[in-house]
Coordinates of C-alpha atoms in Angstrom, one line a residue:
M1 CA 40.8 51.4 -24.4
A2 CA 39.4 48.6 -26.8
D3 CA 42.4 45.9 -26.1
A4 CA 42.4 46.4 -22.4
K5 CA 41.7 43.8 -20.2
V6 CA 39.0 44.7 -17.8
I7 CA 39.0 43.1 -14.3
P8 CA 35.9 43.7 -12.2
F9 CA 36.3 45.6 -9.0
D10 CA 35.7 44.5 -5.5
D11 CA 32.2 45.1 -4.0
D12 CA 32.3 45.0 0.2
R13 CA 28.5 44.3 0.3
S14 CA 28.5 41.2 -2.2
R15 CA 31.1 39.6 -0.1
G16 CA 29.4 40.6 3.0
S17 CA 26.2 39.1 1.9
R18 CA 27.5 36.0 0.7
G19 CA 29.6 35.4 4.5
A20 CA 26.3 36.7 6.4
G21 CA 24.3 33.8 4.5
S22 CA 27.2 31.1 5.1
R23 CA 26.9 31.9 8.7
R24 CA 23.3 31.8 8.8
R25 CA 23.1 28.3 7.2
G26 CA 25.9 27.0 9.8
S27 CA 24.1 28.2 12.8
A28 CA 21.1 26.6 11.8
A29 CA 22.6 23.2 11.3
E30 CA 24.6 23.3 14.5
S31 CA 21.2 23.9 16.6
A32 CA 19.6 20.7 14.7
P33 CA 19.9 17.6 16.9
V34 CA 21.9 14.4 14.8
G35 CA 19.7 13.1 11.9
E36 CA 17.6 16.0 11.8
G37 CA 17.3 19.0 9.2
P38 CA 16.7 22.5 10.4
G39 CA 13.1 22.2 10.8
G40 CA 12.8 18.8 12.9
E41 CA 12.6 16.5 9.8
V42 CA 14.4 13.5 10.0
Q43 CA 17.3 13.4 7.2
P44 CA 19.1 10.2 6.0
L45 CA 22.1 9.8 7.5
P46 CA 25.3 9.9 5.1
V47 CA 26.1 6.6 3.0
R48 CA 29.6 5.3 2.8
G49 CA 31.3 2.9 0.7
A50 CA 29.8 1.4 -2.9
A51 CA 26.5 3.2 -2.0
A52 CA 28.5 6.5 -2.0
Q53 CA 30.4 5.4 -5.4
D54 CA 26.7 4.3 -7.1
P55 CA 27.0 6.0 -10.4
A56 CA 23.2 6.0 -10.5
A57 CA 23.0 8.3 -7.5
E58 CA 22.8 12.1 -8.3
P59 CA 26.3 14.2 -7.8
E60 CA 25.6 17.2 -5.7
E61 CA 25.5 20.4 -7.8
P62 CA 28.4 22.5 -6.6
D63 CA 27.3 25.9 -5.2
E64 CA 26.3 28.6 -7.7
P65 CA 29.2 31.3 -8.0
D66 CA 28.2 34.5 -6.8
E67 CA 27.4 36.6 -10.1
S68 CA 26.4 39.8 -8.3
P69 CA 27.5 42.7 -10.5
G70 CA 29.7 43.9 -7.4
A71 CA 31.5 40.1 -7.0
R72 CA 35.2 39.7 -7.6
P73 CA 36.6 36.5 -8.5
T74 CA 38.7 34.5 -6.1
T75 CA 41.7 32.6 -6.2
E76 CA 42.4 28.8 -4.9
G77 CA 43.8 30.6 -1.8
G78 CA 41.0 32.6 -1.0
G79 CA 42.9 35.6 -2.2
E80 CA 41.0 37.8 -4.8
E81 CA 42.5 38.7 -8.2
G82 CA 43.0 42.2 -9.4
G83 CA 44.5 44.8 -6.5
E84 CA 47.7 46.5 -7.6
D85 CA 48.4 43.6 -10.0
G86 CA 45.2 44.3 -11.7
G87 CA 45.8 47.8 -11.8
L88 CA 49.4 47.4 -13.0
E89 CA 47.8 45.2 -15.9
R90 CA 45.2 47.6 -17.0
R91 CA 47.8 50.3 -17.2
V92 CA 50.0 48.2 -19.6
A93 CA 47.8 47.3 -21.8
A94 CA 46.3 50.9 -22.0
G95 CA 50.0 51.7 -22.8
L96 CA 50.7 48.8 -25.0
S97 CA 47.2 49.9 -26.9
F98 CA 47.9 53.5 -27.3
L99 CA 51.6 52.4 -28.9
R100 CA 49.9 50.3 -31.4
R101 CA 47.7 53.1 -32.3
R102 CA 50.6 55.7 -32.6
L103 CA 52.8 53.3 -34.5
T104 CA 49.7 52.4 -36.8
G105 CA 48.6 55.9 -37.4
D106 CA 45.1 55.0 -36.1
Y107 CA 44.3 58.0 -34.2
E108 CA 42.8 61.6 -35.2
V109 CA 43.9 65.1 -35.4
D110 CA 42.0 68.3 -36.3
D111 CA 42.1 70.6 -39.0
F112 CA 44.7 72.3 -37.0
G113 CA 46.8 69.4 -35.9
Y114 CA 45.3 69.3 -32.3
D115 CA 45.9 65.6 -31.1
A116 CA 43.3 65.0 -28.3
E117 CA 44.6 61.5 -27.5
L118 CA 48.3 62.6 -27.1
T119 CA 47.2 65.7 -24.9
D120 CA 45.4 64.1 -22.6
Q121 CA 47.7 60.9 -22.3
V122 CA 51.2 62.1 -22.6
L123 CA 51.6 65.8 -23.0
M124 CA 49.1 67.1 -19.8
S125 CA 51.0 64.1 -17.9
L126 CA 54.5 65.9 -18.4
L127 CA 53.3 69.3 -18.0
R128 CA 51.0 68.3 -14.5
P129 CA 53.9 68.1 -12.3
M130 CA 55.3 71.3 -12.9
Y131 CA 51.8 72.5 -12.5
E132 CA 51.2 70.9 -9.4
K133 CA 54.2 70.4 -7.5
Y134 CA 56.6 72.9 -8.7
F135 CA 54.2 76.3 -9.0
R136 CA 51.7 74.9 -6.9
V137 CA 49.0 76.8 -8.8
E138 CA 45.8 77.6 -7.3
V139 CA 42.9 77.9 -9.5
K140 CA 39.9 80.2 -8.5
G141 CA 36.5 80.8 -10.6
V142 CA 37.2 78.1 -13.1
E143 CA 33.0 78.0 -13.1
N144 CA 33.0 81.1 -14.7
I145 CA 33.8 79.5 -17.8
P146 CA 30.9 78.5 -19.9
A147 CA 30.4 74.7 -19.6
Q148 CA 29.4 74.6 -23.7
G149 CA 29.8 76.9 -26.2
G150 CA 32.5 79.3 -27.5
A151 CA 34.1 81.3 -25.2
L152 CA 37.3 83.4 -25.2
I153 CA 39.3 83.7 -22.5
V154 CA 41.7 86.7 -22.1
A155 CA 44.5 86.6 -19.7
N156 CA 47.5 88.9 -18.7
H157 CA 51.2 87.4 -20.3
S158 CA 54.5 87.5 -18.5
G159 CA 57.5 85.4 -17.1
T160 CA 59.9 85.8 -20.2
L161 CA 59.2 82.5 -21.1
P162 CA 55.4 81.5 -22.2
L163 CA 54.8 79.0 -19.3
D164 CA 52.0 80.9 -18.1
G165 CA 49.9 79.8 -21.4
L166 CA 50.6 76.4 -20.7
M167 CA 50.0 76.6 -16.9
M168 CA 46.3 78.3 -17.8
Q169 CA 45.7 75.1 -20.2
V170 CA 46.8 72.8 -17.6
A171 CA 43.8 74.5 -14.8
V172 CA 41.2 74.5 -17.5
H173 CA 41.8 70.8 -18.7
D174 CA 42.0 69.5 -15.0
H175 CA 39.8 71.4 -13.1
H176 CA 36.7 72.6 -15.5
P177 CA 33.7 70.3 -14.3
A178 CA 32.7 70.0 -17.9
D179 CA 36.5 68.4 -19.0
R180 CA 36.9 71.3 -21.5
H181 CA 40.3 72.0 -23.6
L182 CA 41.5 75.2 -24.0
R183 CA 43.0 76.2 -27.5
L184 CA 45.5 78.9 -27.1
L185 CA 46.6 81.6 -29.9
A186 CA 50.2 81.5 -30.3
A187 CA 52.9 84.3 -31.9
D188 CA 54.3 83.6 -35.5
L189 CA 57.7 82.5 -33.7
V190 CA 56.1 79.6 -32.0
F191 CA 55.3 77.9 -35.3
V192 CA 58.8 78.2 -36.7
L193 CA 60.9 76.7 -34.0
P194 CA 61.5 73.0 -34.2
V195 CA 60.1 70.6 -32.3
V196 CA 58.1 73.5 -30.5
N197 CA 56.0 73.8 -33.3
E198 CA 55.0 70.3 -33.5
L199 CA 54.3 69.9 -29.8
A200 CA 52.3 73.3 -30.0
R201 CA 50.2 72.1 -32.8
K202 CA 49.6 69.0 -31.1
L203 CA 48.5 70.6 -27.8
G204 CA 45.9 72.6 -29.6
H205 CA 47.8 76.0 -30.5
T206 CA 47.4 77.6 -33.5
L207 CA 48.3 80.8 -35.1
A208 CA 47.1 84.2 -33.6
C209 CA 45.0 85.5 -36.3
A210 CA 41.2 86.3 -36.5
E211 CA 40.4 83.5 -39.0
D212 CA 41.7 80.6 -36.8
A213 CA 40.0 82.1 -33.5
E214 CA 36.7 82.5 -35.3
R215 CA 36.7 79.1 -37.2
L216 CA 37.5 77.8 -33.3
L217 CA 34.8 79.7 -32.0
A218 CA 32.1 78.8 -34.5
K219 CA 32.8 75.1 -33.6
G220 CA 32.3 76.0 -29.8
E221 CA 35.7 75.7 -28.8
L222 CA 37.4 77.4 -25.9
V223 CA 40.0 80.0 -27.3
G224 CA 43.0 81.7 -25.1
V225 CA 44.5 84.8 -26.2
M226 CA 47.1 86.9 -24.5
P227 CA 46.9 90.4 -26.1
E228 CA 50.2 91.9 -24.5
G229 CA 52.2 89.3 -27.0
F230 CA 55.8 89.7 -26.6
K231 CA 55.5 93.2 -25.0
G232 CA 54.0 91.3 -21.7
I233 CA 56.4 88.5 -21.6
G234 CA 59.7 90.6 -22.5
K235 CA 59.2 93.4 -20.0
P236 CA 61.7 94.3 -17.5
F237 CA 61.1 92.9 -13.7
G238 CA 60.8 96.5 -12.6
E239 CA 57.0 96.7 -14.6
R240 CA 55.9 93.5 -13.0
Y241 CA 52.2 93.2 -13.2
K242 CA 51.8 96.1 -15.0
L243 CA 49.7 95.4 -17.9
Q244 CA 51.0 96.5 -21.7
R245 CA 48.7 97.7 -24.3
F246 CA 46.2 95.2 -25.3
G247 CA 47.0 95.6 -29.1
R248 CA 44.6 97.0 -31.2
G249 CA 41.6 95.2 -29.5
G250 CA 41.1 92.5 -32.4
F251 CA 40.3 89.7 -30.1
V252 CA 37.1 92.1 -28.9
S253 CA 36.1 92.2 -32.5
T254 CA 36.5 88.5 -33.1
A255 CA 34.2 87.6 -30.0
L256 CA 31.5 90.0 -31.3
R257 CA 31.4 88.5 -34.4
Q258 CA 30.9 85.5 -32.9
G259 CA 29.0 86.5 -29.6
V260 CA 30.9 84.6 -27.3
P261 CA 31.7 85.9 -23.9
I262 CA 34.9 87.1 -23.0
V263 CA 36.4 85.7 -19.8
P264 CA 39.1 87.7 -18.0
C265 CA 41.9 85.6 -16.3
S266 CA 44.5 86.9 -13.9
I267 CA 47.9 84.9 -13.4
V268 CA 50.0 85.8 -10.4
G269 CA 53.2 84.1 -10.1
A270 CA 54.4 84.0 -13.6
E271 CA 56.2 87.3 -13.4
E272 CA 59.2 86.0 -11.1
I273 CA 60.2 82.8 -12.6
Y274 CA 62.8 84.6 -15.0
P275 CA 63.4 88.1 -13.1
M276 CA 64.4 89.9 -16.4
I277 CA 66.8 92.7 -15.4
G278 CA 68.4 93.1 -19.0
N279 CA 67.9 92.8 -22.8
S280 CA 70.7 92.1 -25.1
K281 CA 69.5 93.8 -28.3
T282 CA 72.5 92.7 -30.3
L283 CA 72.2 89.0 -29.2
A284 CA 68.4 89.3 -30.2
R285 CA 68.7 90.6 -33.4
L286 CA 71.4 87.8 -34.2
L287 CA 69.4 85.4 -33.1
G288 CA 66.2 86.7 -34.7
F289 CA 64.2 86.9 -31.2
P290 CA 62.2 89.9 -30.2
Y291 CA 64.4 90.4 -27.1
F292 CA 67.1 88.3 -25.6
P293 CA 67.0 88.1 -21.9
L294 CA 69.3 88.7 -19.0
T295 CA 68.4 87.2 -15.5
P296 CA 70.3 86.8 -12.3
T297 CA 71.1 83.3 -13.5
F298 CA 70.9 83.5 -17.0
P299 CA 73.2 83.1 -19.1
W300 CA 75.5 83.3 -16.0
L301 CA 74.9 79.8 -15.1
G302 CA 74.6 78.2 -18.5
P303 CA 71.7 75.8 -19.3
L304 CA 70.8 75.7 -15.2
G305 CA 70.3 79.4 -15.4
A306 CA 67.1 78.6 -17.8
V307 CA 65.4 76.4 -14.7
P308 CA 62.4 78.7 -13.6
L309 CA 62.4 79.8 -9.9
P310 CA 59.4 77.6 -8.0
T311 CA 57.3 80.5 -7.2
K312 CA 53.5 80.2 -6.3
W313 CA 50.9 80.8 -8.6
T314 CA 47.5 81.9 -8.8
I315 CA 45.0 81.6 -11.6
Q316 CA 41.6 83.8 -11.4
F317 CA 39.1 83.4 -14.0
G318 CA 36.8 86.3 -13.6
E319 CA 32.9 86.7 -14.6
P320 CA 32.7 86.8 -18.1
I321 CA 31.6 89.6 -20.0
P322 CA 28.6 88.8 -22.7
T323 CA 28.9 90.0 -26.1
D324 CA 26.0 88.3 -27.4
G325 CA 23.6 91.5 -26.9
Y326 CA 25.4 93.3 -29.6
A327 CA 24.2 94.2 -33.2
P328 CA 26.6 92.2 -36.1
E329 CA 27.5 95.4 -37.0
A330 CA 29.2 96.4 -33.8
A331 CA 32.2 94.6 -34.7
E332 CA 33.1 97.6 -36.9
D333 CA 32.2 100.1 -34.3
P334 CA 36.0 101.3 -32.9
V335 CA 34.2 103.4 -29.8
L336 CA 32.7 100.1 -28.7
M337 CA 35.8 98.0 -29.6
F338 CA 37.8 100.2 -27.4
N339 CA 35.4 100.7 -24.5
L340 CA 35.3 96.5 -24.1
T341 CA 39.0 96.2 -24.6
D342 CA 39.7 98.8 -21.9
Q343 CA 37.2 96.8 -19.9
V344 CA 38.7 93.6 -20.1
R345 CA 41.8 94.9 -19.3
E346 CA 40.8 97.1 -16.0
Q347 CA 39.2 93.9 -14.6
I348 CA 42.2 91.9 -15.6
Q349 CA 44.4 94.4 -14.0
H350 CA 42.2 95.2 -10.8
T351 CA 42.3 91.5 -10.2
L352 CA 45.9 91.2 -10.4
Y353 CA 46.6 94.1 -7.6
K354 CA 43.9 91.9 -5.2
L355 CA 45.8 89.1 -5.7
L356 CA 48.9 90.5 -5.1
V357 CA 47.9 92.0 -1.8
Q358 CA 46.2 88.4 -0.5
R359 CA 49.0 86.5 -1.3
R360 CA 51.8 86.1 1.6
S361 CA 55.0 85.7 0.0
V362 CA 56.3 84.9 -4.0
F363 CA 57.4 81.4 -3.0
F364 CA 55.1 80.3 -0.6

């Protein structure tokens, strides 16, 4: 942050070297007789009184402060500046600088409304406790995501509410060694809901259409898609972890046009956060929703019923499927498109079964 006050950190090596030098000087002085220097040379005795106050006498130069890179300023009492107080001061300064930029409009968003600074400093911080403490997400295979360039991450979709997409976004943001960001393709409903619309745009989500996906991939972005759509998150609990149809394979066509790899992603744990035991189609029509879930707690417990169950999650990214070896016209080949779609779907389904066998419990 430009306005943050930087306080240098302590370096034990620099302090140790200073302390050792002081001890060496002290031991040499103690070993010499009175009136003699360390090398046996006779030294004048100190003069007191008027001679000491003689203005013509050269004042002793104070010891030069240690200006080594790791040196840290000390206070009069010998204590060191910084520590917890310094860290708090930096955080407060950074927070005030952030607020100033937000209030003055001194920040940038891209053509899709993505606000990288707000996402990094605020939105991810709000999602991270749910990711780390509540769902205790375990991430596997994140190294399969390319370190640079465009790529399409395709995942299963479940959970009644689309929390799985948000958790996948945090997984990439926090664990990818190249600090990459995931841009999710979302359904139309997301962008007509108040508040949700604005937050989704700030997080980097955009409409699930081929045009937006191709623009992001062409810019070298990571794009996430969940082809099951509402069929996935709205399926009954009895059909959990059984993948629905992956649409018409439009995501494969998009990947072929841009020549980017497809990275399959399997998510275990999201199916049980809201066990959907029923669907009120009448209420869904009245509210304009694709479904209205009935769970063991919702709507019977009111707002409390909207709290998800604290299941244990695993997110695994599989080996990428390359598409750059196909000719440009391959995107118009329906046979190839369907074959690649089935390959991605089968890989995700196989990984789901494997993860389900490995997990000890839904909650642990």
